[in-house]
XYZ file of C-alpha atoms in Angstrom:
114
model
C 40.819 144.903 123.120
C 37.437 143.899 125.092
C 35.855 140.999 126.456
C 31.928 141.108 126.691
C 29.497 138.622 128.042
C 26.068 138.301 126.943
C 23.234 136.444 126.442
C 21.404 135.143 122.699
C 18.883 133.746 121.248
C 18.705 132.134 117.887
C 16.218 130.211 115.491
C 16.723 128.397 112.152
C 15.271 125.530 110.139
C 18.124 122.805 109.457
C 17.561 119.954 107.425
C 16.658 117.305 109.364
C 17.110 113.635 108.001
C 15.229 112.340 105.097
C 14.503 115.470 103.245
C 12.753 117.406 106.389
C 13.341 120.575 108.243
C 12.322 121.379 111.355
C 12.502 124.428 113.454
C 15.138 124.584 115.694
C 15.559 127.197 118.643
C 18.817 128.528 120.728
C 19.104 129.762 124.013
C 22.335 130.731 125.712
C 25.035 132.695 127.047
C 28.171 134.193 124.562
C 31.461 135.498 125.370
C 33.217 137.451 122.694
C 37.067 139.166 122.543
C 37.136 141.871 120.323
C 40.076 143.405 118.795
C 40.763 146.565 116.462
C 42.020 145.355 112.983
C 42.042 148.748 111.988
C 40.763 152.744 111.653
C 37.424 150.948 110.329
C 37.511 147.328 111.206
C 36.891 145.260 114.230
C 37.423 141.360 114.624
C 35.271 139.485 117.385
C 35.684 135.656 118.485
C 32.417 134.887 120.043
C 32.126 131.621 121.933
C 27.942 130.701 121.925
C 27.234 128.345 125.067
C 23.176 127.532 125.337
C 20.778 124.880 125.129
C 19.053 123.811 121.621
C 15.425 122.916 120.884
C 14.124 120.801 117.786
C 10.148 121.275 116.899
C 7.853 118.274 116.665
C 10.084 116.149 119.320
C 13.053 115.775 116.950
C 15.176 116.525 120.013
C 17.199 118.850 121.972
C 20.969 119.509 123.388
C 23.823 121.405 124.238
C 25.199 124.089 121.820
C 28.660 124.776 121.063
C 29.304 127.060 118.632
C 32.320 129.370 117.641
C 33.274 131.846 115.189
C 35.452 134.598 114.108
C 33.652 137.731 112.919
C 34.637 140.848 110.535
C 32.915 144.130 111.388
C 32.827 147.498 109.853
C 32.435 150.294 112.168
C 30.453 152.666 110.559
C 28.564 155.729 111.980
C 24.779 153.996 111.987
C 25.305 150.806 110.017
C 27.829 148.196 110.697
C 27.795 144.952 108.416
C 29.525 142.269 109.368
C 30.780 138.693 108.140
C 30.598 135.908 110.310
C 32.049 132.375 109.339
C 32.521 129.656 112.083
C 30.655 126.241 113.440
C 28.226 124.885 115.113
C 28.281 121.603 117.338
C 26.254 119.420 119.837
C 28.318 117.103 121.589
C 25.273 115.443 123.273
C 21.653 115.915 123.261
C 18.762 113.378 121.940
C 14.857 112.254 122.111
C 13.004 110.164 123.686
C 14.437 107.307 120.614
C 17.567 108.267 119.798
C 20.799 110.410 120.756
C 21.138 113.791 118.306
C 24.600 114.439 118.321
C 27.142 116.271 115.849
C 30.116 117.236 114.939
C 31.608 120.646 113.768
C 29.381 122.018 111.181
C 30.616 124.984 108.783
C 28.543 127.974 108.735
C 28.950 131.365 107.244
C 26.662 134.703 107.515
C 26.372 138.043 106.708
C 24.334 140.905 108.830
C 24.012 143.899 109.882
C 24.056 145.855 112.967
C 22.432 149.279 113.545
C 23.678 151.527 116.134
C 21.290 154.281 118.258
């Protein structure tokens, strides 16, 4: 079992209101627990704490996200599956508050080791 601390950056395009997307930006600190599901298989429970940024002055706010990640430890390559949510309990514009409540997402990857 291990506890790490890090820091992450992320960027997406999430739809946006009436059928718009706009770039959206992530900085912020995660902690993760890791535990060994097996010979071949770790499971990691990352906690994302950061700030959010919305392009063209749709907004920004605080990001909450969790999620529980599968991980196969393989010599070079390790894919992984990572399902979980993402949430802004407060944040805005100049207009309006841009809040949200727990949002599904699911991803795959894959992580190269040197």
């Amino acid at each position: 079992n291990l506890i790490g601390l890090g820091g992450y950056v992320a960027t997406g395009q999430p739809y946006y209101g009436a059928n718009e997307a706009v770039s959206m930006t992530e900085l912020g600190v995660v902690c993760k627990v890791r535990f060994k599901a097996s010979e071949k298989f770790v499971v990691k429970f990352p906690l994302y704490i950061g700030y959010r940024s919305y392009g063209g002055g749709a907004g920004r706010g605080l990001a909450v996200n969790f999620s529980g990640v599968l991980q196969y430890q393989g010599e070079k390559l390790r894919p992984f599956l990572d399902v979980g949510f993402i949430t802004q309990p407060t944040g805005g514009n100049d207009y309006s508050e841009v809040t949200f409540a727990p949002v599904m997402q699911a991803s795959i990857g894959l992580a190269f080791t040197f």
